[in-house]
Tab-separated table of N, CA and C in Angstrom:
chain	number	residue	atom	x	y	z
E	588	UNK	N	8.130	5.122	23.672
E	588	UNK	CA	7.777	6.169	22.726
E	588	UNK	C	7.353	5.539	21.402
E	589	UNK	N	6.204	5.917	20.904
E	589	UNK	CA	5.684	5.362	19.654
E	589	UNK	C	6.424	5.963	18.458
E	590	UNK	N	6.593	5.135	17.441
E	590	UNK	CA	7.231	5.600	16.210
E	590	UNK	C	6.281	6.539	15.475
E	591	UNK	N	6.826	7.546	14.833
E	591	UNK	CA	5.994	8.446	14.037
E	591	UNK	C	5.603	7.747	12.736
E	592	UNK	N	4.512	8.164	12.176
E	592	UNK	CA	4.064	7.585	10.901
E	592	UNK	C	5.136	7.785	9.833
E	593	UNK	N	5.757	8.947	9.826
E	593	UNK	CA	6.773	9.262	8.815
E	593	UNK	C	7.966	8.311	8.874
E	594	UNK	N	8.200	7.709	10.048
E	594	UNK	CA	9.339	6.799	10.168
E	594	UNK	C	9.133	5.512	9.364
E	595	UNK	N	7.915	5.254	8.921
E	595	UNK	CA	7.631	4.072	8.097
E	595	UNK	C	7.825	4.353	6.605
E	596	UNK	N	8.156	5.596	6.279
E	596	UNK	CA	8.300	5.994	4.889
E	596	UNK	C	9.770	6.046	4.497
E	597	UNK	N	10.085	5.843	3.228
E	597	UNK	CA	9.164	5.483	2.159
E	597	UNK	C	8.725	4.025	2.291
E	598	UNK	N	7.523	3.763	1.814
E	598	UNK	CA	6.994	2.403	1.837
E	598	UNK	C	7.637	1.568	0.743
E	599	UNK	N	7.732	0.283	0.997
E	599	UNK	CA	8.127	-0.615	-0.090
E	599	UNK	C	6.972	-0.651	-1.086
E	600	UNK	N	7.269	-1.067	-2.286
E	600	UNK	CA	6.223	-1.184	-3.303
E	600	UNK	C	5.130	-2.143	-2.843
E	601	UNK	N	5.519	-3.240	-2.223
E	601	UNK	CA	4.549	-4.214	-1.712
E	601	UNK	C	3.633	-3.568	-0.679
E	602	UNK	N	4.211	-2.893	0.305
E	602	UNK	CA	3.417	-2.255	1.359
E	602	UNK	C	2.497	-1.190	0.779
E	603	UNK	N	3.002	-0.409	-0.160
E	603	UNK	CA	2.195	0.637	-0.783
E	603	UNK	C	0.956	0.045	-1.462
E	604	UNK	N	1.175	-0.974	-2.275
E	604	UNK	CA	0.045	-1.549	-3.003
E	604	UNK	C	-0.923	-2.289	-2.090
E	605	UNK	N	-0.430	-2.856	-1.010
E	605	UNK	CA	-1.338	-3.486	-0.045
E	605	UNK	C	-2.226	-2.416	0.594
E	606	UNK	N	-1.621	-1.327	1.059
E	606	UNK	CA	-2.423	-0.251	1.647
E	606	UNK	C	-3.415	0.311	0.637
E	607	UNK	N	-2.960	0.517	-0.575
E	607	UNK	CA	-3.824	1.044	-1.623
E	607	UNK	C	-5.019	0.125	-1.868
E	608	UNK	N	-4.778	-1.164	-1.834
E	608	UNK	CA	-5.852	-2.124	-2.102
E	608	UNK	C	-6.841	-2.222	-0.945
E	609	UNK	N	-6.429	-1.818	0.247
E	609	UNK	CA	-7.296	-1.959	1.414
E	609	UNK	C	-8.126	-0.713	1.706
E	610	UNK	N	-8.298	0.129	0.709
E	610	UNK	CA	-9.251	1.236	0.848
E	610	UNK	C	-10.656	0.659	0.977
E	611	UNK	N	-10.827	-0.563	0.492
E	611	UNK	CA	-12.057	-1.316	0.743
E	611	UNK	C	-11.642	-2.664	1.338
E	612	UNK	N	-12.510	-3.307	2.097
E	612	UNK	CA	-12.124	-4.575	2.738
E	612	UNK	C	-11.761	-5.656	1.717
E	613	UNK	N	-10.644	-6.346	1.974
E	613	UNK	CA	-10.208	-7.446	1.102
E	613	UNK	C	-9.472	-8.487	1.932
E	614	UNK	N	-9.521	-9.718	1.465
E	614	UNK	CA	-8.714	-10.781	2.060
E	614	UNK	C	-7.429	-10.900	1.251
E	615	UNK	N	-6.508	-11.719	1.726
E	615	UNK	CA	-5.183	-11.829	1.106
E	615	UNK	C	-5.223	-12.103	-0.379
E	616	UNK	N	-5.980	-13.116	-0.786
E	616	UNK	CA	-6.039	-13.451	-2.211
E	616	UNK	C	-6.681	-12.305	-3.005
E	617	UNK	N	-7.653	-11.634	-2.407
E	617	UNK	CA	-8.284	-10.487	-3.069
E	617	UNK	C	-7.295	-9.359	-3.299
E	618	UNK	N	-6.390	-9.173	-2.351
E	618	UNK	CA	-5.334	-8.159	-2.499
E	618	UNK	C	-4.409	-8.545	-3.649
E	619	UNK	N	-4.012	-9.799	-3.674
E	619	UNK	CA	-3.116	-10.282	-4.738
E	619	UNK	C	-3.751	-10.060	-6.107
E	620	UNK	N	-5.012	-10.426	-6.255
E	620	UNK	CA	-5.716	-10.245	-7.534
E	620	UNK	C	-5.850	-8.777	-7.895
E	621	UNK	N	-6.245	-7.963	-6.931
E	621	UNK	CA	-6.452	-6.543	-7.182
E	621	UNK	C	-5.157	-5.881	-7.661
E	622	UNK	N	-4.058	-6.148	-6.969
E	622	UNK	CA	-2.779	-5.535	-7.336
E	622	UNK	C	-2.332	-6.020	-8.715
E	623	UNK	N	-2.525	-7.285	-9.004
E	623	UNK	CA	-2.182	-7.821	-10.320
E	623	UNK	C	-2.966	-7.105	-11.420
E	624	UNK	N	-4.275	-6.937	-11.193
E	624	UNK	CA	-5.120	-6.261	-12.195
E	624	UNK	C	-4.777	-4.781	-12.295
E	625	UNK	N	-4.589	-4.124	-11.147
E	625	UNK	CA	-4.292	-2.692	-11.135
E	625	UNK	C	-3.002	-2.380	-11.881
E	626	UNK	N	-2.004	-3.228	-11.726
E	626	UNK	CA	-0.685	-2.974	-12.324
E	626	UNK	C	-0.486	-3.715	-13.645
E	627	UNK	N	-1.540	-4.288	-14.172
E	627	UNK	CA	-1.463	-5.058	-15.417
E	627	UNK	C	-0.380	-6.129	-15.358
E	628	UNK	N	-0.271	-6.787	-14.200
E	628	UNK	CA	0.681	-7.875	-14.050
E	628	UNK	C	2.108	-7.448	-13.748
E	629	UNK	N	2.342	-6.144	-13.650
E	629	UNK	CA	3.700	-5.656	-13.354
E	629	UNK	C	4.144	-6.085	-11.963
E	630	UNK	N	3.198	-6.106	-11.025
E	630	UNK	CA	3.509	-6.516	-9.661
E	630	UNK	C	2.701	-7.753	-9.330
E	631	UNK	N	3.413	-8.815	-9.005
E	631	UNK	CA	2.778	-10.073	-8.610
E	631	UNK	C	3.206	-10.337	-7.165
E	632	UNK	N	2.252	-10.240	-6.255
E	632	UNK	CA	2.539	-10.452	-4.845
E	632	UNK	C	2.427	-11.928	-4.506
E	633	UNK	N	3.455	-12.468	-3.891
E	633	UNK	CA	3.419	-13.846	-3.435
E	633	UNK	C	2.704	-13.938	-2.098
E	634	UNK	N	2.121	-15.083	-1.814
E	634	UNK	CA	1.351	-15.219	-0.576
E	634	UNK	C	2.241	-15.069	0.661
E	635	UNK	N	3.463	-15.577	0.629
E	635	UNK	CA	4.361	-15.421	1.772
E	635	UNK	C	4.664	-13.962	2.052
E	636	UNK	N	4.960	-13.222	0.998
E	636	UNK	CA	5.258	-11.797	1.129
E	636	UNK	C	4.057	-11.036	1.651
E	637	UNK	N	2.900	-11.314	1.092
E	637	UNK	CA	1.718	-10.544	1.476
E	637	UNK	C	1.319	-10.810	2.923
E	638	UNK	N	1.342	-12.059	3.344
E	638	UNK	CA	0.909	-12.353	4.715
E	638	UNK	C	1.926	-11.880	5.743
E	639	UNK	N	3.195	-11.880	5.406
E	639	UNK	CA	4.207	-11.314	6.301
E	639	UNK	C	3.984	-9.804	6.444
E	640	UNK	N	3.762	-9.139	5.319
E	640	UNK	CA	3.539	-7.690	5.334
E	640	UNK	C	2.244	-7.346	6.049
E	641	UNK	N	1.187	-8.111	5.808
E	641	UNK	CA	-0.080	-7.874	6.497
E	641	UNK	C	0.098	-7.997	8.010
E	642	UNK	N	0.857	-8.976	8.441
E	642	UNK	CA	1.114	-9.159	9.868
E	642	UNK	C	1.828	-7.958	10.478
E	643	UNK	N	2.835	-7.460	9.775
E	643	UNK	CA	3.574	-6.285	10.259
E	643	UNK	C	2.677	-5.051	10.293
E	644	UNK	N	1.849	-4.899	9.260
E	644	UNK	CA	0.957	-3.740	9.199
E	644	UNK	C	-0.108	-3.795	10.294
E	645	UNK	N	-0.583	-4.990	10.579
E	645	UNK	CA	-1.577	-5.155	11.636
E	645	UNK	C	-0.941	-4.827	12.986
E	646	UNK	N	0.267	-5.322	13.207
E	646	UNK	CA	0.983	-5.062	14.454
E	646	UNK	C	1.243	-3.567	14.647
E	647	UNK	N	1.484	-2.853	13.553
E	647	UNK	CA	1.740	-1.410	13.607
E	647	UNK	C	0.455	-0.586	13.574
E	648	UNK	N	-0.685	-1.260	13.540
E	648	UNK	CA	-2.005	-0.619	13.550
E	648	UNK	C	-2.303	0.203	12.292
E	649	UNK	N	-1.779	-0.229	11.144
E	649	UNK	CA	-2.121	0.413	9.874
E	649	UNK	C	-3.325	-0.268	9.231
E	650	UNK	N	-3.540	-1.513	9.581
E	650	UNK	CA	-4.702	-2.254	9.105
E	650	UNK	C	-5.309	-2.991	10.299
E	651	UNK	N	-6.531	-3.405	10.124
E	651	UNK	CA	-7.204	-4.186	11.153
E	651	UNK	C	-8.055	-5.256	10.484
E	652	UNK	N	-8.424	-6.245	11.268
E	652	UNK	CA	-9.306	-7.291	10.746
E	652	UNK	C	-10.711	-6.718	10.675
E	653	UNK	N	-11.274	-6.738	9.499
E	653	UNK	CA	-12.629	-6.254	9.251
E	653	UNK	C	-13.628	-7.362	9.530
E	654	UNK	N	-13.238	-8.568	9.102
E	654	UNK	CA	-14.114	-9.726	9.269
E	654	UNK	C	-13.257	-10.976	9.192
E	655	UNK	N	-13.599	-11.964	9.974
E	655	UNK	CA	-12.851	-13.221	9.989
E	655	UNK	C	-13.854	-14.359	9.905
E	656	UNK	N	-13.955	-14.968	8.721
E	656	UNK	CA	-14.925	-16.045	8.545
E	656	UNK	C	-14.459	-17.019	7.483
E	657	UNK	N	-14.901	-18.241	7.605
E	657	UNK	CA	-14.625	-19.283	6.605
E	657	UNK	C	-13.154	-19.315	6.179
E	658	UNK	N	-12.249	-19.260	7.133
E	658	UNK	CA	-10.802	-19.313	6.876
E	658	UNK	C	-10.308	-18.155	6.020
E	659	UNK	N	-11.096	-17.095	5.916
E	659	UNK	CA	-10.683	-15.900	5.174
E	659	UNK	C	-10.691	-14.721	6.129
E	660	UNK	N	-9.526	-14.149	6.328
E	660	UNK	CA	-9.433	-12.940	7.139
E	660	UNK	C	-9.491	-11.756	6.194
E	661	UNK	N	-10.439	-10.882	6.434
E	661	UNK	CA	-10.626	-9.703	5.596
E	661	UNK	C	-10.093	-8.493	6.359
E	662	UNK	N	-9.256	-7.723	5.687
E	662	UNK	CA	-8.587	-6.579	6.305
E	662	UNK	C	-9.108	-5.270	5.734
E	663	UNK	N	-8.887	-4.201	6.493
E	663	UNK	CA	-9.210	-2.850	6.032
E	663	UNK	C	-8.232	-1.874	6.686
E	664	UNK	N	-8.075	-0.713	6.080
E	664	UNK	CA	-7.201	0.318	6.640
E	664	UNK	C	-7.777	0.876	7.937
E	665	UNK	N	-6.895	1.211	8.860
E	665	UNK	CA	-7.275	1.971	10.039
E	665	UNK	C	-7.108	3.452	9.700
E	666	UNK	N	-7.495	4.303	10.616
E	666	UNK	CA	-7.273	5.745	10.419
E	666	UNK	C	-5.783	6.030	10.260
E	667	UNK	N	-4.969	5.361	11.056
E	667	UNK	CA	-3.509	5.524	10.965
E	667	UNK	C	-2.993	5.043	9.606
E	668	UNK	N	-3.549	3.945	9.098
E	668	UNK	CA	-3.165	3.432	7.787
E	668	UNK	C	-3.557	4.375	6.667
E	669	UNK	N	-4.737	4.974	6.787
E	669	UNK	CA	-5.184	5.948	5.780
E	669	UNK	C	-4.246	7.148	5.763
E	670	UNK	N	-3.817	7.580	6.945
E	670	UNK	CA	-2.904	8.719	7.035
E	670	UNK	C	-1.550	8.380	6.400
E	671	UNK	N	-1.042	7.182	6.683
E	671	UNK	CA	0.225	6.755	6.082
E	671	UNK	C	0.106	6.713	4.560
E	672	UNK	N	-0.984	6.165	4.048
E	672	UNK	CA	-1.187	6.101	2.596
E	672	UNK	C	-1.268	7.505	2.010
E	673	UNK	N	-1.976	8.394	2.687
E	673	UNK	CA	-2.096	9.778	2.224
E	673	UNK	C	-0.722	10.457	2.160
E	674	UNK	N	0.085	10.274	3.185
E	674	UNK	CA	1.429	10.863	3.202
E	674	UNK	C	2.309	10.282	2.092
E	675	UNK	N	2.194	8.979	1.871
E	675	UNK	CA	3.010	8.343	0.836
E	675	UNK	C	2.579	8.787	-0.560
E	676	UNK	N	1.274	8.912	-0.792
E	676	UNK	CA	0.785	9.391	-2.086
E	676	UNK	C	1.280	10.817	-2.321
E	677	UNK	N	1.236	11.643	-1.293
E	677	UNK	CA	1.723	13.014	-1.416
E	677	UNK	C	3.212	13.034	-1.746
E	678	UNK	N	3.988	12.161	-1.090
E	678	UNK	CA	5.428	12.071	-1.352
E	678	UNK	C	5.686	11.665	-2.803
E	679	UNK	N	4.936	10.689	-3.289
E	679	UNK	CA	5.107	10.206	-4.666
E	679	UNK	C	4.716	11.294	-5.666
E	680	UNK	N	3.647	12.022	-5.388
E	680	UNK	CA	3.235	13.119	-6.276
E	680	UNK	C	4.322	14.182	-6.368
E	681	UNK	N	4.949	14.494	-5.232
E	681	UNK	CA	6.025	15.498	-5.235
E	681	UNK	C	7.219	15.001	-6.049
E	682	UNK	N	7.544	13.726	-5.916
E	682	UNK	CA	8.655	13.166	-6.701
E	682	UNK	C	8.325	13.227	-8.191
E	683	UNK	N	7.090	12.899	-8.535
E	683	UNK	CA	6.678	12.935	-9.938
E	683	UNK	C	6.747	14.368	-10.473
E	684	UNK	N	6.271	15.317	-9.672
E	684	UNK	CA	6.321	16.721	-10.072
E	684	UNK	C	7.757	17.178	-10.289
E	685	UNK	N	8.651	16.794	-9.378
E	685	UNK	CA	10.062	17.139	-9.530
E	685	UNK	C	10.647	16.519	-10.791
E	686	UNK	N	10.253	15.297	-11.066
E	686	UNK	CA	10.744	14.601	-12.263
E	686	UNK	C	10.315	15.326	-13.528
E	687	UNK	N	9.065	15.795	-13.559
E	687	UNK	CA	8.570	16.513	-14.734
E	687	UNK	C	9.361	17.810	-14.970
E	688	UNK	N	9.807	18.422	-13.892
E	688	UNK	CA	10.594	19.648	-14.015
E	688	UNK	C	11.938	19.390	-14.691
E	689	UNK	N	12.467	18.198	-14.510
E	689	UNK	CA	13.785	17.858	-15.020
E	689	UNK	C	13.697	17.142	-16.363
E	690	UNK	N	12.544	16.633	-16.691
E	690	UNK	CA	12.399	15.774	-17.880
E	690	UNK	C	12.952	16.430	-19.139
E	691	UNK	N	12.662	17.698	-19.364
E	691	UNK	CA	13.171	18.380	-20.560
E	691	UNK	C	14.686	18.403	-20.590
E	692	UNK	N	15.314	18.592	-19.473
E	692	UNK	CA	16.771	18.598	-19.391
E	692	UNK	C	17.322	17.224	-19.752
E	693	UNK	N	16.672	16.192	-19.282
E	693	UNK	CA	17.114	14.837	-19.578
E	693	UNK	C	16.971	14.518	-21.062
E	694	UNK	N	15.947	15.038	-21.720
E	694	UNK	CA	15.705	14.765	-23.120
E	694	UNK	C	16.721	15.454	-24.030
E	695	UNK	N	17.305	16.533	-23.555
E	695	UNK	CA	18.265	17.282	-24.369
E	695	UNK	C	19.600	16.552	-24.492
E	696	UNK	N	19.922	15.681	-23.585
E	696	UNK	CA	21.227	14.999	-23.620
E	696	UNK	C	21.205	13.895	-24.597
């Protein structure tokens, strides 16, 4: 029996940013640079972490090899990966919305 997409949630921060970066084809170093720039250096992905996560995501069919040349493997999201990212973004938006509802209460204390 295959695992449901929801069983992979919530995503780790590393997995989330890797999926987010693969909306367009990128190789490992390109992912590291993109995430660093996107987060203004808040998240720095190490090569060991990224390649381990990429391997797991490929095995789970969330990403696939887009192109493999010159010792650079370029990855992209699969349809299943896009769906997982969409579900995770929706989950995060709901959490943010809930937080905004409580923010005034937190400020009063």
